[in-house]
Coordinates of C-alpha atoms in Angstrom, one line a residue:
X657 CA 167.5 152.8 53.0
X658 CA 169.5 152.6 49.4
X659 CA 169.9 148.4 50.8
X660 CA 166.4 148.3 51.2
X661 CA 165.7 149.3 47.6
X662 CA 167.8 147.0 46.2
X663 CA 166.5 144.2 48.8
X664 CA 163.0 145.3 47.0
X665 CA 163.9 145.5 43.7
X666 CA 165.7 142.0 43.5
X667 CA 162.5 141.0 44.7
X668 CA 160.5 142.7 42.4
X669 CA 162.7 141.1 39.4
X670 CA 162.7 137.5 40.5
X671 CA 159.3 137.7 40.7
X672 CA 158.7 139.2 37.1
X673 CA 162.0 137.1 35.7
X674 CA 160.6 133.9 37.1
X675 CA 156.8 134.2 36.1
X676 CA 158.4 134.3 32.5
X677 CA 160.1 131.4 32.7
X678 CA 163.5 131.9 33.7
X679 CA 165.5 129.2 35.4
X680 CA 165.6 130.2 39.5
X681 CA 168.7 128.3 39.8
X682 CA 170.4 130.9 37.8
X683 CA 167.9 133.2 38.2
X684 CA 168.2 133.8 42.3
X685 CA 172.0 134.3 42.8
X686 CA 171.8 136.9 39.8
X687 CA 168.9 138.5 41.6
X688 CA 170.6 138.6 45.0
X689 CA 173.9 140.1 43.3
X690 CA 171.7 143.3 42.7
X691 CA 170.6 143.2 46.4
X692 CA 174.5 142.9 47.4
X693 CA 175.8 145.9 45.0
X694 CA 173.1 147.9 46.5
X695 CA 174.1 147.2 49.6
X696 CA 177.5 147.7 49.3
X697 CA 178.9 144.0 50.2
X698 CA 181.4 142.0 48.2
X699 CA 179.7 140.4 45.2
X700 CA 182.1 136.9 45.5
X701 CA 182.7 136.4 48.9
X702 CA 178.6 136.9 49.4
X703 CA 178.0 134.1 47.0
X704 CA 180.4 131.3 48.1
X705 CA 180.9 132.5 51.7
X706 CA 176.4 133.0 52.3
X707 CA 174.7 132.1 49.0
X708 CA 176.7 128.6 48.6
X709 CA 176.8 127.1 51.7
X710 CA 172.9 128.1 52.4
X711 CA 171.6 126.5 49.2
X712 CA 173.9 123.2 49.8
X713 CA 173.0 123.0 52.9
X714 CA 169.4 122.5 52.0
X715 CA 170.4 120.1 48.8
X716 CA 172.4 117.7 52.2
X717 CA 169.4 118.3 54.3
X718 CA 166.8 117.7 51.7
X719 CA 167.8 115.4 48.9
X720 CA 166.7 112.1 49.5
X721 CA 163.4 113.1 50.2
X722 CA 163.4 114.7 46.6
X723 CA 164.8 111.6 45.3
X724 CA 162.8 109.4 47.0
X725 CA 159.5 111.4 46.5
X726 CA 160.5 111.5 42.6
X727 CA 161.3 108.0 42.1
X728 CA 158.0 106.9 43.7
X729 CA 156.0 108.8 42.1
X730 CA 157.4 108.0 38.5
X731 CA 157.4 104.0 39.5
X732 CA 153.2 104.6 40.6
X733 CA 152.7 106.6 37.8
X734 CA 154.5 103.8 35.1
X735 CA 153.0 100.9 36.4
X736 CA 149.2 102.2 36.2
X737 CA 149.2 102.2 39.8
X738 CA 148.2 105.7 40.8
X739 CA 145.1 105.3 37.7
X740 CA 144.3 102.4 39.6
X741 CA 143.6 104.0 43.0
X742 CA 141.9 106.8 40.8
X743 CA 139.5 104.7 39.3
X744 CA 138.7 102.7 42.5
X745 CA 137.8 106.0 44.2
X746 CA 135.7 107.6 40.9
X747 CA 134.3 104.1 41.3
X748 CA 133.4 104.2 44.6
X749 CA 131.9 108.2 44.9
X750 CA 130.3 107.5 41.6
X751 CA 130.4 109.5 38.4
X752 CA 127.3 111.7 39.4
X753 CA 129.9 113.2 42.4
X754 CA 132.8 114.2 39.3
X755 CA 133.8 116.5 41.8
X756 CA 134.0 114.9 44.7
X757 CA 135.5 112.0 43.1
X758 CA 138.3 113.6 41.3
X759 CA 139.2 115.4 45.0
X760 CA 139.5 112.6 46.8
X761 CA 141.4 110.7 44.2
X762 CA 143.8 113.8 44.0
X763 CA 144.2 113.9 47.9
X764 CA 144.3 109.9 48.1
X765 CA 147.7 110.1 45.7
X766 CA 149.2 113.3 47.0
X767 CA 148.8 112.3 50.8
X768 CA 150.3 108.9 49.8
X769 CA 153.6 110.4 48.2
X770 CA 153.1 110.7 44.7
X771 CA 154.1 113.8 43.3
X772 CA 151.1 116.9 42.8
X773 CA 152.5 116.9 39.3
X774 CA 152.5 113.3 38.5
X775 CA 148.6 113.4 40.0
X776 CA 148.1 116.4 37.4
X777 CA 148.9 114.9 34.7
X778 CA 147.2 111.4 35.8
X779 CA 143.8 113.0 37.1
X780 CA 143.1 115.5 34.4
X781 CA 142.1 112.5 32.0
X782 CA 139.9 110.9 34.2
X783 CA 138.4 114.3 35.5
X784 CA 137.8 115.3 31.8
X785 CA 135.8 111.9 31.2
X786 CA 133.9 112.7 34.7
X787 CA 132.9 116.2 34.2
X788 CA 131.6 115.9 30.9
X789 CA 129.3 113.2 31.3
X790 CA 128.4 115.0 34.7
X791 CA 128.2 118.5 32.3
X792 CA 130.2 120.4 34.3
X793 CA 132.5 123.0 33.4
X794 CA 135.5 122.3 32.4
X795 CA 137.0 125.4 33.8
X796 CA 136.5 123.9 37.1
X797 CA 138.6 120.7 36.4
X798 CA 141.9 122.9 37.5
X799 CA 140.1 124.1 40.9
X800 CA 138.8 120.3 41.6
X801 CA 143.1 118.9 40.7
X802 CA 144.4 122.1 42.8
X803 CA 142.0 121.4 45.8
X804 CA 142.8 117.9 46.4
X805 CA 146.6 118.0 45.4
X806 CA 148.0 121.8 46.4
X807 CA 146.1 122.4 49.6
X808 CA 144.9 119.8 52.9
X809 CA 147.4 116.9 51.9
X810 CA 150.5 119.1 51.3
X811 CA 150.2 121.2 54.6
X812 CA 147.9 120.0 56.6
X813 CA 147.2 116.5 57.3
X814 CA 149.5 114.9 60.0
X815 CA 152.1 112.6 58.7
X816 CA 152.1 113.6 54.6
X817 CA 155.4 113.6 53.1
X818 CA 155.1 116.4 51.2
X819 CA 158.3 118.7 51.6
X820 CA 156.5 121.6 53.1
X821 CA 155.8 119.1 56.0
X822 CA 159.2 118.0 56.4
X823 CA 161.3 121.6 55.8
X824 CA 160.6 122.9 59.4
X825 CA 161.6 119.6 61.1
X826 CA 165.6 120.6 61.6
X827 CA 164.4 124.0 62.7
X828 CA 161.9 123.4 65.2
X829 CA 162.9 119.8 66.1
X830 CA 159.7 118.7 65.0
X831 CA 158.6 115.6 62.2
X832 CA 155.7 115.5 60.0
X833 CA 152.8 114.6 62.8
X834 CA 153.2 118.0 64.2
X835 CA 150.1 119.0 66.0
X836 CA 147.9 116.5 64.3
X837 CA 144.4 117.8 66.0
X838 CA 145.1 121.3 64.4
X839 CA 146.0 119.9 61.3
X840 CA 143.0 117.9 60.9
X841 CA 140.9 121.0 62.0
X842 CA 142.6 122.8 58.8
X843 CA 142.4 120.1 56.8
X844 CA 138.8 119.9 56.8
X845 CA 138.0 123.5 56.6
X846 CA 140.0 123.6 53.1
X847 CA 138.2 119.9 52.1
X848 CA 134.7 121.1 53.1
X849 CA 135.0 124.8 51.9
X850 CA 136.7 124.0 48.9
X851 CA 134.4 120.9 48.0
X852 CA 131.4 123.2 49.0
X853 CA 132.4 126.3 46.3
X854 CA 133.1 123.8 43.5
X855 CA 129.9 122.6 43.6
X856 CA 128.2 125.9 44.0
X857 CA 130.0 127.2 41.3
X858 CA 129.1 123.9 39.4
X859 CA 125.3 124.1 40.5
X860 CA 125.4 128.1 39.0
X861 CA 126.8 126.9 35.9
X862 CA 124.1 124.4 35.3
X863 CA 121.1 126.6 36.5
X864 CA 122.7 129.1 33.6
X865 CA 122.6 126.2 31.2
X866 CA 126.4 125.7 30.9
X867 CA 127.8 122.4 30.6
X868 CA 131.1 120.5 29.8
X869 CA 132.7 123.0 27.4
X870 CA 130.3 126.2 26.9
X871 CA 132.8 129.1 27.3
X872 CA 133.6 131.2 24.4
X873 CA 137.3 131.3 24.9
X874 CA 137.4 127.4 25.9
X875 CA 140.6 125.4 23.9
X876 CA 140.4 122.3 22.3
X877 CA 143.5 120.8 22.1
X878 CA 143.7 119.6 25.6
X879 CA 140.5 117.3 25.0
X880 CA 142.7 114.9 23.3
X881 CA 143.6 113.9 26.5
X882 CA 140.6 113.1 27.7
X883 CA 139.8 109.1 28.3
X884 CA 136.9 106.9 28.8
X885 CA 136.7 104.8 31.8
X886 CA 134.5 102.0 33.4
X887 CA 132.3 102.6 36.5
X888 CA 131.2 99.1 37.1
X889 CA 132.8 97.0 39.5
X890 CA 136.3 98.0 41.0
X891 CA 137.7 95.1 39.8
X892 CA 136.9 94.5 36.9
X893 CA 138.7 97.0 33.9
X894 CA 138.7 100.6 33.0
X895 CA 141.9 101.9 32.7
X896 CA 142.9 105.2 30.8
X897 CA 143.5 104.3 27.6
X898 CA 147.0 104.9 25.9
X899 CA 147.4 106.4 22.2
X900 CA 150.5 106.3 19.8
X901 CA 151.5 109.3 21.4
X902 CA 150.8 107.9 25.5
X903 CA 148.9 110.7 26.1
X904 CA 145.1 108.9 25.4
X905 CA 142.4 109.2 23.5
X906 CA 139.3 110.8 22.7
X907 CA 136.2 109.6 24.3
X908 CA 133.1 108.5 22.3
X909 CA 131.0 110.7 21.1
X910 CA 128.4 111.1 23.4
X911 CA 130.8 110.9 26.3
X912 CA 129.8 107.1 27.4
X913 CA 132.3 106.1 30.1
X914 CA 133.2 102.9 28.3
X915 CA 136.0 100.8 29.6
X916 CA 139.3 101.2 27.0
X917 CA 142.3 99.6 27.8
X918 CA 145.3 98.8 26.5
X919 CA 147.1 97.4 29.3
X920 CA 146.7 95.8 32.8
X921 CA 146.3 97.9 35.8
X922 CA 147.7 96.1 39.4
X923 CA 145.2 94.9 41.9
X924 CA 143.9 97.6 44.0
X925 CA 145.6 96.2 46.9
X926 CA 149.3 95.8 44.6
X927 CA 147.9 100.1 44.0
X928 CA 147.7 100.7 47.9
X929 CA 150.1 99.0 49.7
X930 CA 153.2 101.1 48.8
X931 CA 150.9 104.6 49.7
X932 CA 149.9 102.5 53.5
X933 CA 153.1 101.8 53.9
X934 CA 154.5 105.6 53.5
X935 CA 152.0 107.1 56.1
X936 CA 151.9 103.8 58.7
X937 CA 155.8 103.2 58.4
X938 CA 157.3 106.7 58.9
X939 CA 154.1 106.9 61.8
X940 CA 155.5 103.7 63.8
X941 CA 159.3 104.8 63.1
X942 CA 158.8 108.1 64.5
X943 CA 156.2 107.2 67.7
X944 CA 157.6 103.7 68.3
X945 CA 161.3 102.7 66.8
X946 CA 163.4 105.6 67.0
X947 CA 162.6 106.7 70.7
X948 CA 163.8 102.8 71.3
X949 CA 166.6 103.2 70.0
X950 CA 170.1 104.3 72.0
X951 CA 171.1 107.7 69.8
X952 CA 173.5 108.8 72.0
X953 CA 176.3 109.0 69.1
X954 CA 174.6 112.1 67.9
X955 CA 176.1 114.0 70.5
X956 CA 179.5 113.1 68.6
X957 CA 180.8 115.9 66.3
X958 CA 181.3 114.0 63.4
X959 CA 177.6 113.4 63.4
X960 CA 176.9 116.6 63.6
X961 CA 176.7 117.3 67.4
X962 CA 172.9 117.4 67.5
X963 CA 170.1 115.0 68.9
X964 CA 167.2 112.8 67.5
X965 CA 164.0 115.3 67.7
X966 CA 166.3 117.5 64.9
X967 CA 166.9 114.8 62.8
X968 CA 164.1 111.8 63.0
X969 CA 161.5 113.8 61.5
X970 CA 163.3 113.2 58.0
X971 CA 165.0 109.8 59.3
X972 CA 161.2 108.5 59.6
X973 CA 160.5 109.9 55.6
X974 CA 163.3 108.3 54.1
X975 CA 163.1 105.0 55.5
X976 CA 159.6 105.2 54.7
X977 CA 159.7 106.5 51.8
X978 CA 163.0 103.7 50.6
X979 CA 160.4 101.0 51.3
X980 CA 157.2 102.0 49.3
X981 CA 159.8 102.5 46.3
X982 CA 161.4 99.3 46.8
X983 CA 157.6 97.9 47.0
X984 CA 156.7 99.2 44.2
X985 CA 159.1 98.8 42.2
X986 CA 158.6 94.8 43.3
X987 CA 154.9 94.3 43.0
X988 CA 154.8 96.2 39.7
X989 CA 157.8 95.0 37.7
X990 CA 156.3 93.5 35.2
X991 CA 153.6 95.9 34.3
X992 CA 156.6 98.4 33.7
X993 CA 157.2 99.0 29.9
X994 CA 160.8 99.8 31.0
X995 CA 162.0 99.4 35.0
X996 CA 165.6 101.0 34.3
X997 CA 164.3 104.1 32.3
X998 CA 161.5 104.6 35.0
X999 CA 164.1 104.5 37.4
X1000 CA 166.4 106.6 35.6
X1001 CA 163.7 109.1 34.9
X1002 CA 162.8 108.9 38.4
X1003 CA 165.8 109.9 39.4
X1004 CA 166.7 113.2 36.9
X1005 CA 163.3 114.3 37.5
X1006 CA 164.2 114.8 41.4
X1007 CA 166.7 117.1 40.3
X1008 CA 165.2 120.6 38.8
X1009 CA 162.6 120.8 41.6
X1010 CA 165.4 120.6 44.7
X1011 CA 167.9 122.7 43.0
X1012 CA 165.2 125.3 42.3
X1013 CA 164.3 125.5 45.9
X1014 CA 167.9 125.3 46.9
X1015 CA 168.6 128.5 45.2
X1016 CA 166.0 130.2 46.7
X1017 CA 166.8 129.4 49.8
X1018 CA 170.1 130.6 48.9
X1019 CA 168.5 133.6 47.9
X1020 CA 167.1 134.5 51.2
X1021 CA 170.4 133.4 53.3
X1022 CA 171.8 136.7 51.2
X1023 CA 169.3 139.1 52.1
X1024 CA 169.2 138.4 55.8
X1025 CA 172.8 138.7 55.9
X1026 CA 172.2 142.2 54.3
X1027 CA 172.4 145.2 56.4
X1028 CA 168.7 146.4 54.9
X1029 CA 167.4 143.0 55.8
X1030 CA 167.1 144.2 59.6
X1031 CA 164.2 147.4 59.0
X1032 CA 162.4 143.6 56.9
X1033 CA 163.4 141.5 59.8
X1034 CA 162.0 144.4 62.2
X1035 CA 158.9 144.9 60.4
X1036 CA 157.9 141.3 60.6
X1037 CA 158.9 140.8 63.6
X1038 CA 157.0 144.1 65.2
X1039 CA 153.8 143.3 63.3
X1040 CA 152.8 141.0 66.3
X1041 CA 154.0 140.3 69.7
X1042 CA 152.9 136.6 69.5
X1043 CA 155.7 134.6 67.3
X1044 CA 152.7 132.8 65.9
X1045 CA 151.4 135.2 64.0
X1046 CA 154.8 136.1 63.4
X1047 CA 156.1 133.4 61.7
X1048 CA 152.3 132.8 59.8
X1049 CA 152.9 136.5 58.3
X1050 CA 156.2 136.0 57.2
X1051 CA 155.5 132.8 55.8
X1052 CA 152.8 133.7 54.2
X1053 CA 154.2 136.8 52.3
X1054 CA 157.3 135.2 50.8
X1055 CA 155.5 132.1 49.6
X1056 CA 153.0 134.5 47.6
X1057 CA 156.4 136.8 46.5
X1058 CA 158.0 133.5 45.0
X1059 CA 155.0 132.1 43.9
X1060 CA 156.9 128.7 45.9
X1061 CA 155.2 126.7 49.4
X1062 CA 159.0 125.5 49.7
X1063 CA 161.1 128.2 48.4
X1064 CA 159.0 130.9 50.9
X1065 CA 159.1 128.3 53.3
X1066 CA 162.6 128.2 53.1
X1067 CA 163.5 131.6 52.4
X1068 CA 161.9 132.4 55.9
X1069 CA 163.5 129.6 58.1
X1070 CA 166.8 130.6 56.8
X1071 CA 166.4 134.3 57.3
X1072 CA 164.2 133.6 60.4
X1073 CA 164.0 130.6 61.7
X1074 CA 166.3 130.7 64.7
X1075 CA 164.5 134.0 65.7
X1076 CA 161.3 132.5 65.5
X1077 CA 162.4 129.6 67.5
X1078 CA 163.7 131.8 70.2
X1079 CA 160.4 134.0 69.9
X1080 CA 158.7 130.9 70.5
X1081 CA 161.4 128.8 73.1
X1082 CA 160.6 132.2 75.4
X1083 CA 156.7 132.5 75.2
X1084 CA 156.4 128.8 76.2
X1085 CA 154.7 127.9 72.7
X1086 CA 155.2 124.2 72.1
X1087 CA 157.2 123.6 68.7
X1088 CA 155.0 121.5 66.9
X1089 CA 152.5 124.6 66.6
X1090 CA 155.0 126.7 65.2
X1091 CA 155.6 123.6 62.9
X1092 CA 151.8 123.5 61.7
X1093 CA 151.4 127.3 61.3
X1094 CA 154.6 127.0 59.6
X1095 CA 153.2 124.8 56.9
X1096 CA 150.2 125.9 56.4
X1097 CA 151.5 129.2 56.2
X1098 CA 153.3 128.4 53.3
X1099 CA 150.4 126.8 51.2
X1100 CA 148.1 129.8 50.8
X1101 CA 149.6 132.6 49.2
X1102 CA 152.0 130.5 47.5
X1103 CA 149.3 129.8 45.0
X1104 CA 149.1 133.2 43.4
X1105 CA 148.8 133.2 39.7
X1106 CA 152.6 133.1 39.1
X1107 CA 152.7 130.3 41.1
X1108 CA 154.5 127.3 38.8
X1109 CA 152.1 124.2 39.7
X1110 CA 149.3 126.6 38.9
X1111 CA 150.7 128.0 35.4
X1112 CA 151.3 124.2 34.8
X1113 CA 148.3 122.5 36.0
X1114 CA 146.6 125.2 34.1
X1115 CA 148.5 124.0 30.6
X1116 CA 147.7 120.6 31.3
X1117 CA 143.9 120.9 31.2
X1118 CA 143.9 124.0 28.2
X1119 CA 142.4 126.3 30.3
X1120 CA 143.6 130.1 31.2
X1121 CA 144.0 132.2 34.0
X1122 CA 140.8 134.1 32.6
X1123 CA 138.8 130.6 32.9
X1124 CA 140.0 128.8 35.9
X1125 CA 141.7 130.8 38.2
X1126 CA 139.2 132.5 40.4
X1127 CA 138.2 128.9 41.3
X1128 CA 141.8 127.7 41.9
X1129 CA 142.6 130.6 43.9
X1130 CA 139.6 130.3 45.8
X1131 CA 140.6 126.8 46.9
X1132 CA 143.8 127.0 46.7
X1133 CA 144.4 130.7 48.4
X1134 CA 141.5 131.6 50.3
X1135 CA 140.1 128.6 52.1
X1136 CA 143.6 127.7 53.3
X1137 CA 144.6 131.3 54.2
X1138 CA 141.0 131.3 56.3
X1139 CA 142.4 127.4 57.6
X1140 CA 146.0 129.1 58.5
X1141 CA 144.0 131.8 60.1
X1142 CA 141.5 129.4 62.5
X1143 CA 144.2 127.0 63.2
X1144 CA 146.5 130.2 64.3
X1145 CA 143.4 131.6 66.5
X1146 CA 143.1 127.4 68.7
X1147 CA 146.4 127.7 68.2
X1148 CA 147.2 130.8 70.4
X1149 CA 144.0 130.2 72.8
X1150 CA 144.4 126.1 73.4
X1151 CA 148.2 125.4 72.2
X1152 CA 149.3 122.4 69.9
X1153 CA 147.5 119.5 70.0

């Protein structure tokens, strides 16, 4: 019982110690010292004998996806590429459909690779100049972002290379086309339901007489951002503008989207072809090329000793992902200000996110090597006899503790994962459900208000918690946790497909 406390309490702290800002890379092996002592384990040999080898093993498994992921994001982002799709599709849904429009251009960016904060900070602009000549609220610019970035493209749609689709490939044998039917069945519950509350929330607001900025407690400073942009035809201009400072400009008064620009965007297809060729390459590697190809040498020890299905799912996403950068970085040389400090700041900014989630999954190797962790480990394991549910509860509760889709994710395949499998090997449930539950499970709850993309996404438009959140957290918590929830129920009745 007395390692059970301190199981909860370590918890408890790197919860509170992380939603005020403190790095998880130190923060987690401090936490899961307190957990140890409680427990009566050895402090050291805990940390380099359980805590290191489970957090590098991640960083071996996982890094060139962060890398990759990092460096195509900040080479779409420099080159005015991923405003370019943005505009295309605000374009193309019209400026009377701000909503609408900002969503898909979120989920168009996110589901081709680029990172949910590099779409953050490159949609807000454009949905601030959309929702106020639309008049509608502000406050839900942050639900409209979170919707199309933090939910369907992340965990749901077959094929995105988002982490949380690629984490349970070496546990289940598995890649990132997992169940693709059920996927699509979750994806458009969170796109319709989410899409559908927005705009009765925005439909409220205007029936109240609210418009763009109306709330009492609304902040100013993040307007600066905002940016004027052309609806007229998607090739001619209407880029967001760029200030001394590169964050943009006000928009005239009046809110006229008027095309600004400073510099040359790429031709839609130069925008498009790297984000096709993420989703259509890693598709034909991992349905046509791979099973083609004689991997027989896996078998050999020095590679490991293991076989393509644990492997190819992450094979598939680095080639893939190695082209679209090299592409990119191609097509849009010239429009980059500076190709070496892109590519340099591509690179450091791969780091902090993969070390953070590295350390948690260190974290969690600790507790399930804990003696308390077996009443947890019993508990979630008892609270159904079907593995799906399971594995969708246990998910689904450490993603909301850490506030993190990868770090609960993670946390719960290390402590878990082989049980699950086992769970799942025995009840004759095909792996690529257990894959889809898996990472849908983990982008719910993860979305809490301590969640990190949510504090930051909520900086970048100036809003608060008080504002914005019970929109975010209706799309970005409730819709998908009612998604996880129908896709576990076809799941369980039909099996994966």
């Amino acid at each position: 019982m007395i390692g059970l406390i301190g199981i909860l309490l370590s918890l408890a702290l790197l919860i509170v110690l992380a939603y005020r800002g403190l790095n998880v890379i130190v923060l987690a092996p401090i936490m899961a010292s307190i957990a140890v002592i409680f427990a009566g384990a050895p402090i050291l040999a805990t940390y380099t004998q359980v805590f290191m080898p489970a957090m590098g093993n991640f960083v071996v498994s996982f890094f060139p996806l962060f890398l990759l992921g990092a460096l195509f994001g900040k080479v779409m982002s420099d080159s005015g590429a991923a405003l370019r799709i943005a505009e295309w599709v605000v374009r193309r849904v019209g400026g009377d459909k701000a909503i609408l429009a900002v969503v898909l251009a979120c989920a168009i960016l996110t589901y081709g690779g680029v990172s949910l904060f590099v779409v953050a900070f490159a949609m807000f602009p454009i949905a601030a100049a959309l929702f106020r000549e639309a008049r509608v609220p502000k406050r839900l610019i942050p639900g409209a972002i979170a919707l199309g970035a933090f939910t369907f493209t992340m965990t749901a749609l077959p094929g995105t290379p988002a982490i949380q689709n690629a984490i349970p490939n070496p546990y289940f044998g598995t890649d990132g086309f997992a169940a693709p039917g059920l996927g699509i069945i979750a994806g458009l519950i969170m796109f319709a339901g989410g899409v559908g509350w927005l705009t009765w929330r925005s439909r409220r607001a205007a029936a109240a007489g609210e418009g763009y900025d109306d709330g009492p407690l609304m902040t100013t400073g993040a307007d600066s951002a905002a940016l004027t942009i052309d609806l007229g035809d998607d090739e001619g201009p209407g880029a967001a503008p760029r200030g001394e400072d590169g964050t943009g400009t006000q928009p005239e008064a009046g809110g006229t989207l008027t095309a600004v620009r400073e510099r040359d965007l790429p031709p839609l297809w130069v925008a498009f072809l790297p984000v096709f060729v993420v989703i259509g390459l890693n598709l034909l590697l991992l349905r046509v090329v791979f099973p083609m190809m004689d991997t027989s040498y896996l078998a050999e020890e020095r590679y490991g000793a293991t076989e393509l299905s644990m492997v190819q799912g992450n094979w598939g996403l680095i080639v893939a992902l190695a082209t679209a950068v090299v592409l990119a970085f191609v097509l849009n040389w010239r429009r980059l200000a500076n190709p070496k400090k892109s590519f340099n700041s591509g690179t450091t900014a791969s780091f902090l996110p993969i070390m953070n989630t590295a350390s948690e999954v260190g974290y969690g190797a600790v507790i399930a090597s804990l003696a308390g962790f077996v009443l947890v480990r019993d508990a979630i394991m008892g609270s159904s006899d079907n593995p799906v549910v399971s594995t969708a509860i246990a998910v689904s509760v450490l993603a909301g503790i850490t506030g993190s889709a990868s770090g609960g994710m993670g946390i719960a395949l290390e402590a878990l994962g082989q049980d699950f499998q086992s769970m799942a090997a025995s009840a004759g449930i095909d792996m690529e459900l257990m894959h889809r539950v898996t990472t849908l499970a983990s982008g719910g709850m993860d979305a809490l208000p301590h969640n990190g993309a949510v504090i930051t996404l909520l900086a970048i438009c100036g809003l608060t918690h008080k504002q914005s959140y019970k929109d975010v957290g209706m799309v970005a918590v409730v819709i998908p946790v009612v998604a996880l929830a129908v896709v576990v129920a076809l799941g369980s009745a039909f099996g994966a497909f």
